[in-house]
Amino acid sequence: MKILVVGTGAREHALALALSRDPEVTGLHAAPGNPGIGEVATLHVVDPLDGAAVAALAVSLGADLVVVGPEAPLVAGVADAVRAAGIPVFGPSAAAARLEGSKAFAKEVMAAAGVPTADPRVVTDPAEAASALDTFGAPYVVKDDGLAAGKGVVVTEDRSVALEHALACLAKPGGRVVVEDYLDGPEVSLFVLSDGATVVPLVPAQDFKRVGDADTGPNTGGMGAYTPLPWAPEGLVAEVVAQVAQPTVDEMARRGTPFVGVLYCGLALTSQGTRVVEFNARFGDPETQVVLARLATPLAGVLLAAATGRLADLPPLEWRDDAAVTVVVASSGYPEAPRTGDPITGLAEAAAVPGVHVLHAGTAAGPDGSVVSAGGRVLSVVGTGPDLAAARAAAYAGVERIALDGSHHRSDIARAAAEA
């Protein structure tokens, strides 16, 4: 099977690494990829937002499957262009990707499907925003309606900060904001594969959104993640499939926009029960890095079955008993003003630590062939082990071997769960 992976980040590196280890995969390509992905796949210089260019590349390669990683190409309709060329795609159409592209649309679908979520107000002007904040009260939850690379959500006790974020979102062309009720309780990420009708859950994970230890500082795209979740209630996955994922997939099919790909269910385990915080239309980053580290079933056949309407024919997925922890190494200034172009050393030394692999997120090849930083979240260092404590120790041992001037990382990823 020849597979083309679209994207540049650690999520795509995790997908490419898993696919490269699948004996069914005879050719692995990435567009445009990054230096880490280039170690396991052939890279192609193609704009990942250009559906026609991606489709043409897939045709020229004779690809049997295209896997679209990031949200922006999905919302832009890249999967539609590839499907129109007759090639199976793992990733929703632009119409179905609105579940992530518009938080207001996602709330509408959830309401129609009877999916439990926070009570929302969709606002389009400053007066409405101020009124909605006063209606809900603190803590204030303000979400940019559109894509914001994981940084469009503000949760704060400070009304002025909440209003400032709302006004900044509304100032964008066509700006809309979702102000909603605060959901208490721990958050869980669950990926659910869908072929438009059947849903197959993966294992739950938890990520860490705030930039600093003890969940301090601004929201980011995610500073680390771990799985399994020893504290998660028994039956959680079955509950989410029955009450969230299947009803949503059914509602999307009813609307004539079947959802094919992976539905990311961001959940809060509140005092009133499980509630949806948000949907994403693709694998989440950094949770993908730990979830795929535990998947024992070869990945290629699973993604192809989802892309071709055959998930119901698959045997149950198999999972390793190991735990997995990923720690994100971020560049100087992230998330406000990330610095790029800094050399990165120690990658081989980190990967040599038992149980560790390093996934590239924001990296590029320097003029001398070295690896340099090219984004805010630069690397995901993944550690695996027989339990969370061992996996965590491995991940941090890997982080300590990497040198990137001015970089920072959280020191508490999975600490509470490992010590419980």
Coordinates of C-alpha atoms in Angstrom, one line a residue:
M1 CA 0.0 0.0 0.0
K2 CA 1.3 3.5 -0.9
I3 CA 0.3 6.2 1.5
L4 CA 0.6 10.0 1.3
V5 CA 0.5 11.9 4.6
V6 CA -0.3 15.6 4.4
G7 CA 1.0 18.0 7.1
T8 CA 4.2 19.2 8.8
G9 CA 3.9 18.6 12.6
A10 CA 4.5 16.1 15.3
R11 CA 1.0 14.6 14.8
E12 CA 2.0 13.8 11.2
H13 CA 5.4 12.5 12.3
A14 CA 3.6 10.1 14.8
L15 CA 1.3 8.9 12.0
A16 CA 4.2 8.5 9.5
L17 CA 6.2 6.6 12.1
A18 CA 3.3 4.2 12.8
L19 CA 2.7 3.7 9.1
S20 CA 6.3 3.1 8.4
R21 CA 6.3 0.1 10.8
D22 CA 3.3 -1.4 9.1
P23 CA 4.3 -4.3 6.8
E24 CA 1.4 -3.5 4.4
V25 CA 3.0 -0.1 3.6
T26 CA 5.3 -0.4 0.6
G27 CA 5.7 3.3 0.0
L28 CA 5.3 6.2 2.4
H29 CA 5.3 9.9 1.3
A30 CA 4.6 13.2 3.0
A31 CA 3.7 16.6 1.8
P32 CA 5.5 18.8 2.9
G33 CA 6.6 16.9 6.0
N34 CA 9.6 17.9 8.2
P35 CA 13.1 16.7 8.8
G36 CA 11.9 14.0 11.2
I37 CA 9.2 12.7 8.9
G38 CA 11.9 12.7 6.1
E39 CA 13.7 9.9 8.0
V40 CA 10.8 7.5 7.4
A41 CA 9.0 8.9 4.3
T42 CA 9.8 10.6 1.0
L43 CA 9.1 14.3 1.2
H44 CA 7.4 16.5 -1.5
V45 CA 7.3 20.2 -1.6
V46 CA 3.6 20.8 -2.0
D47 CA 1.4 23.4 -0.3
P48 CA -0.8 21.4 2.0
L49 CA -3.7 23.8 1.6
D50 CA -3.7 23.4 -2.2
G51 CA -6.2 20.6 -2.8
A52 CA -5.5 20.4 -6.6
A53 CA -1.7 20.1 -5.9
V54 CA -2.2 17.5 -3.2
A55 CA -4.5 15.5 -5.5
A56 CA -2.1 15.7 -8.4
L57 CA 0.7 14.5 -6.2
A58 CA -1.4 11.6 -5.0
V59 CA -2.3 10.6 -8.5
S60 CA 1.3 10.8 -9.7
L61 CA 2.5 8.6 -6.8
G62 CA -0.3 6.0 -7.4
A63 CA -1.3 6.5 -3.8
D64 CA -3.7 4.0 -2.3
L65 CA -4.6 6.3 0.6
V66 CA -4.1 9.9 1.5
V67 CA -4.1 10.8 5.2
V68 CA -4.8 14.5 5.9
G69 CA -3.4 15.5 9.3
P70 CA -4.0 19.2 10.1
E71 CA -7.3 21.0 10.4
A72 CA -6.6 23.8 8.0
P73 CA -6.3 21.6 4.9
L74 CA -9.5 19.7 5.9
V75 CA -11.5 22.9 6.3
A76 CA -10.0 24.2 3.0
G77 CA -11.4 21.1 1.2
V78 CA -8.2 19.2 0.4
A79 CA -9.9 15.9 1.2
D80 CA -12.7 16.7 -1.3
A81 CA -10.1 17.4 -4.1
V82 CA -8.4 14.0 -3.4
R83 CA -11.7 12.1 -3.3
A84 CA -12.7 13.8 -6.6
A85 CA -9.5 12.3 -8.1
G86 CA -10.7 8.8 -7.1
I87 CA -8.3 8.2 -4.2
P88 CA -9.5 7.1 -0.7
V89 CA -8.9 9.8 1.9
F90 CA -8.7 9.5 5.7
G91 CA -10.1 12.9 6.6
P92 CA -13.5 14.6 6.4
S93 CA -14.9 16.8 3.6
A94 CA -14.9 20.5 4.0
A95 CA -18.6 20.4 4.9
A96 CA -18.0 17.8 7.6
A97 CA -14.9 19.5 8.9
R98 CA -17.1 22.4 9.9
L99 CA -17.4 20.5 13.2
E100 CA -14.0 22.0 13.9
G101 CA -14.0 25.0 11.6
S102 CA -17.0 26.6 13.3
K103 CA -17.7 26.1 17.0
A104 CA -21.1 27.6 16.5
F105 CA -21.9 24.9 13.8
A106 CA -20.6 22.2 16.2
K107 CA -23.0 23.5 18.9
E108 CA -25.8 23.4 16.4
V109 CA -25.0 19.8 15.5
M110 CA -24.7 18.8 19.2
A111 CA -28.1 20.3 19.9
A112 CA -29.7 18.4 17.0
A113 CA -28.1 15.2 18.1
G114 CA -28.9 15.5 21.8
V115 CA -25.2 15.6 22.7
P116 CA -24.4 17.0 26.2
T117 CA -22.3 20.1 26.1
A118 CA -22.0 23.5 27.7
D119 CA -24.8 26.0 27.1
P120 CA -23.5 28.5 24.5
R121 CA -24.3 32.0 23.2
V122 CA -23.1 32.8 19.7
V123 CA -22.3 36.5 19.5
T124 CA -21.4 38.8 16.6
D125 CA -20.9 42.3 18.2
P126 CA -19.3 43.7 21.3
A127 CA -22.6 44.5 23.1
E128 CA -23.7 40.9 22.7
A129 CA -20.4 39.7 23.9
A130 CA -20.5 41.8 27.0
S131 CA -24.1 40.7 27.7
A132 CA -23.2 37.0 27.3
L133 CA -20.3 37.4 29.7
D134 CA -22.6 38.9 32.3
T135 CA -25.1 36.2 31.8
F136 CA -22.7 33.3 32.4
G137 CA -20.4 35.0 35.0
A138 CA -17.0 33.8 36.0
P139 CA -15.1 31.7 35.2
Y140 CA -15.6 33.2 31.7
V141 CA -15.2 30.9 28.6
V142 CA -14.7 32.7 25.3
K143 CA -14.0 30.8 22.1
D144 CA -13.1 32.1 18.6
D145 CA -15.7 30.6 16.3
G146 CA -13.0 29.7 13.6
L147 CA -9.7 27.9 13.5
A148 CA -7.1 29.4 15.9
A149 CA -4.3 26.7 16.1
G150 CA -5.3 25.7 19.6
K151 CA -5.1 29.2 21.0
G152 CA -8.6 30.6 20.3
V153 CA -10.0 29.7 23.7
V154 CA -9.7 31.9 26.8
V155 CA -10.8 30.7 30.3
T156 CA -10.4 33.3 32.9
E157 CA -11.8 34.8 36.1
D158 CA -11.0 38.3 34.8
R159 CA -13.9 39.8 32.8
S160 CA -11.7 42.4 31.1
V161 CA -9.4 39.6 29.8
A162 CA -12.4 37.7 28.5
L163 CA -13.9 40.7 26.8
E164 CA -10.6 41.7 25.3
H165 CA -10.3 38.2 23.7
A166 CA -13.9 38.4 22.4
L167 CA -13.3 41.8 20.8
A168 CA -10.2 40.6 19.1
C169 CA -12.0 37.7 17.6
L170 CA -14.9 39.8 16.5
A171 CA -12.5 42.2 14.8
K172 CA -11.6 39.6 12.3
P173 CA -13.5 39.5 9.0
G174 CA -16.8 37.7 9.7
G175 CA -15.8 37.3 13.3
R176 CA -18.0 35.4 15.6
V177 CA -17.5 34.3 19.2
V178 CA -19.0 31.5 21.3
V179 CA -19.4 32.4 25.0
E180 CA -20.4 29.5 27.1
D181 CA -21.0 28.0 30.5
Y182 CA -17.9 26.9 32.3
L183 CA -17.5 23.1 32.6
D184 CA -15.9 21.9 35.9
G185 CA -14.0 18.7 36.3
P186 CA -11.0 17.0 34.6
E187 CA -10.8 16.9 30.8
V188 CA -10.3 13.8 28.7
S189 CA -9.5 13.5 25.0
L190 CA -11.0 10.6 23.1
F191 CA -10.4 9.9 19.3
V192 CA -13.1 8.1 17.5
L193 CA -12.6 6.7 14.0
S194 CA -15.6 7.0 11.6
D195 CA -16.3 5.8 8.1
G196 CA -19.5 7.9 8.0
A197 CA -21.6 5.3 9.8
T198 CA -19.6 3.1 12.1
V199 CA -17.5 4.5 14.9
V200 CA -14.5 2.8 16.5
P201 CA -13.0 4.4 19.6
L202 CA -9.3 4.6 20.4
V203 CA -8.0 4.8 24.0
P204 CA -8.5 8.0 26.0
A205 CA -5.7 10.4 26.8
Q206 CA -5.3 13.7 28.7
D207 CA -3.4 16.7 27.5
F208 CA -2.0 19.8 29.2
K209 CA -3.1 23.1 27.5
R210 CA -1.5 25.8 29.7
V211 CA 2.1 26.7 29.0
G212 CA 3.3 26.5 32.6
D213 CA 3.5 24.0 35.4
A214 CA 0.3 23.6 37.6
D215 CA -1.8 24.8 34.6
T216 CA -0.5 28.4 34.8
G217 CA -0.1 30.9 31.9
P218 CA -1.9 31.2 28.6
N219 CA -3.4 28.4 26.6
T220 CA -1.3 26.7 24.0
G221 CA -1.8 24.0 21.4
G222 CA -0.8 21.5 24.1
M223 CA 2.4 21.0 26.1
G224 CA 2.2 17.3 26.8
A225 CA -0.1 14.3 27.1
Y226 CA -0.4 10.8 28.6
T227 CA -2.3 7.6 28.4
P228 CA -3.8 5.5 30.0
L229 CA -5.9 7.4 32.5
P230 CA -6.0 5.3 35.7
W231 CA -8.5 7.7 37.3
A232 CA -11.1 7.7 34.4
P233 CA -14.4 6.1 35.3
E234 CA -15.1 2.6 34.1
G235 CA -17.3 2.6 31.1
L236 CA -16.3 6.1 29.9
V237 CA -15.4 5.1 26.4
A238 CA -18.7 3.2 25.8
E239 CA -20.6 6.1 27.3
V240 CA -19.0 8.6 24.9
V241 CA -19.5 6.4 21.9
A242 CA -23.2 5.9 22.7
Q243 CA -24.0 9.5 23.9
V244 CA -21.6 11.6 21.9
A245 CA -19.8 10.1 18.9
Q246 CA -22.4 7.9 17.3
P247 CA -25.2 10.5 17.6
T248 CA -22.9 13.1 16.1
V249 CA -21.9 10.8 13.2
D250 CA -25.5 9.9 12.6
E251 CA -26.6 13.6 12.6
M252 CA -23.8 14.4 10.1
A253 CA -25.0 11.6 7.8
R254 CA -28.6 12.7 8.2
R255 CA -27.5 16.2 6.9
G256 CA -25.9 14.6 3.8
T257 CA -22.3 15.4 5.0
P258 CA -21.0 12.1 6.4
F259 CA -18.0 12.4 8.6
V260 CA -15.1 10.2 7.5
G261 CA -11.9 10.4 9.5
V262 CA -11.3 10.9 13.2
L263 CA -13.6 12.8 15.5
Y264 CA -11.7 14.3 18.4
C265 CA -14.0 14.4 21.4
G266 CA -12.7 16.9 24.0
L267 CA -14.6 16.1 27.1
A268 CA -15.1 17.4 30.7
L269 CA -16.1 15.0 33.4
T270 CA -18.2 17.5 35.3
S271 CA -20.2 17.2 38.5
Q272 CA -23.3 16.9 36.2
G273 CA -21.8 14.2 34.0
T274 CA -19.7 14.0 30.9
R275 CA -19.9 17.0 28.6
V276 CA -18.3 17.9 25.3
V277 CA -15.9 20.8 25.5
E278 CA -15.1 20.8 21.8
F279 CA -14.9 18.7 18.6
N280 CA -12.0 18.5 16.3
A281 CA -12.1 17.0 12.9
R282 CA -8.6 15.4 13.1
F283 CA -6.2 13.7 15.4
G284 CA -5.3 16.0 18.3
D285 CA -1.7 17.1 19.0
P286 CA -0.1 16.1 21.4
E287 CA -2.5 13.3 22.3
T288 CA -1.9 11.4 19.0
Q289 CA 1.7 11.0 20.0
V290 CA 0.9 8.9 23.0
V291 CA -2.2 7.1 21.7
L292 CA -0.4 5.8 18.6
A293 CA 2.5 4.7 20.8
R294 CA 0.2 2.2 22.4
L295 CA -1.6 0.9 19.3
A296 CA -0.6 -2.6 18.5
T297 CA -2.9 -3.1 15.5
P298 CA -1.2 -2.1 12.2
L299 CA -2.4 1.4 11.4
A300 CA -2.7 1.4 7.6
G301 CA -5.5 -1.1 7.3
V302 CA -7.5 0.7 10.0
L303 CA -7.2 4.1 8.3
L304 CA -8.0 2.6 4.9
A305 CA -11.1 0.8 6.3
A306 CA -12.4 4.2 7.6
A307 CA -11.7 5.8 4.3
T308 CA -13.6 3.2 2.4
G309 CA -16.6 2.5 4.6
R310 CA -15.4 -0.8 6.0
L311 CA -14.8 -0.1 9.7
A312 CA -17.6 -2.6 10.7
D313 CA -15.5 -5.4 9.1
L314 CA -12.4 -4.8 11.3
P315 CA -11.6 -7.0 14.3
P316 CA -11.3 -5.1 17.6
L317 CA -8.2 -2.9 17.9
E318 CA -5.4 -4.3 20.0
W319 CA -3.5 -2.1 22.5
R320 CA -0.2 -2.5 24.3
D321 CA -0.3 -2.5 28.1
D322 CA 2.5 0.1 28.2
A323 CA 1.9 3.6 29.3
A324 CA 3.0 6.6 27.2
V325 CA 3.9 10.2 28.1
T326 CA 4.9 13.0 25.7
V327 CA 6.5 16.2 26.7
V328 CA 6.6 19.2 24.3
V329 CA 9.8 21.2 23.9
A330 CA 8.8 24.7 23.0
S331 CA 10.8 27.5 21.5
S332 CA 11.8 30.7 23.3
G333 CA 8.8 33.1 23.4
Y334 CA 6.1 30.5 22.8
P335 CA 3.1 31.0 22.7
E336 CA 3.1 34.8 22.4
A337 CA 6.2 35.3 20.1
P338 CA 8.0 32.1 19.3
R339 CA 11.6 32.4 18.1
T340 CA 12.7 30.3 15.1
G341 CA 16.0 29.4 13.5
D342 CA 17.8 28.1 16.6
P343 CA 19.9 25.0 16.2
I344 CA 18.7 21.8 17.9
T345 CA 21.2 19.2 19.2
G346 CA 21.0 16.0 21.2
L347 CA 18.2 14.4 19.1
A348 CA 20.1 11.2 18.5
E349 CA 21.1 11.0 22.2
A350 CA 17.5 11.5 23.3
A351 CA 16.2 8.8 20.9
A352 CA 18.9 6.4 22.3
V353 CA 17.2 6.5 25.7
P354 CA 15.3 3.2 26.2
G355 CA 11.6 3.6 25.5
V356 CA 12.0 7.1 23.9
H357 CA 11.3 8.4 20.5
V358 CA 11.4 12.0 19.4
L359 CA 8.8 13.5 17.0
H360 CA 9.5 16.7 15.1
A361 CA 6.8 19.4 15.2
G362 CA 8.3 22.8 14.3
T363 CA 11.6 21.9 12.8
A364 CA 13.4 22.7 9.5
A365 CA 16.7 21.7 7.8
G366 CA 19.4 24.3 8.3
P367 CA 21.7 25.4 5.4
D368 CA 24.3 22.9 6.6
G369 CA 21.9 20.0 7.0
S370 CA 21.4 20.5 10.7
V371 CA 18.0 20.7 12.4
V372 CA 16.7 24.1 13.5
S373 CA 13.6 25.3 15.2
A374 CA 10.8 26.5 12.8
G375 CA 7.8 26.9 15.1
G376 CA 6.5 27.3 18.6
R377 CA 6.1 23.7 19.6
V378 CA 9.4 22.3 18.3
L379 CA 9.5 18.7 19.4
S380 CA 7.4 16.0 21.1
V381 CA 9.5 13.7 23.2
V382 CA 7.6 10.4 23.8
G383 CA 8.5 8.0 26.6
T384 CA 6.9 4.5 27.0
G385 CA 7.2 2.1 29.9
P386 CA 5.3 -0.5 32.0
D387 CA 3.5 2.3 33.9
L388 CA 3.1 6.0 33.9
A389 CA 6.0 6.6 36.3
A390 CA 8.4 4.7 34.0
A391 CA 7.1 6.3 30.8
R392 CA 7.3 9.8 32.4
A393 CA 10.9 9.1 33.6
A394 CA 11.9 8.0 30.1
A395 CA 10.3 11.1 28.4
Y396 CA 12.0 13.5 30.7
A397 CA 15.3 11.7 30.4
G398 CA 15.0 12.3 26.6
V399 CA 14.1 15.9 27.1
E400 CA 17.2 16.5 29.2
R401 CA 19.5 15.3 26.3
I402 CA 18.1 17.9 23.9
A403 CA 19.6 21.4 23.6
L404 CA 17.6 24.3 22.1
D405 CA 18.6 27.8 23.2
G406 CA 15.8 29.5 25.2
S407 CA 13.5 26.4 25.0
H408 CA 11.0 25.6 27.8
H409 CA 8.8 22.6 28.7
R410 CA 6.5 21.7 31.5
S411 CA 8.0 19.6 34.3
D412 CA 4.7 18.2 35.6
I413 CA 3.2 16.2 32.6
A414 CA 1.4 13.1 34.0
R415 CA 3.0 13.7 37.5
A416 CA -0.3 13.6 39.4
A417 CA -1.5 10.5 37.7
A418 CA 1.8 8.7 38.1
E419 CA 2.0 9.5 41.8
A420 CA -1.7 8.7 42.6

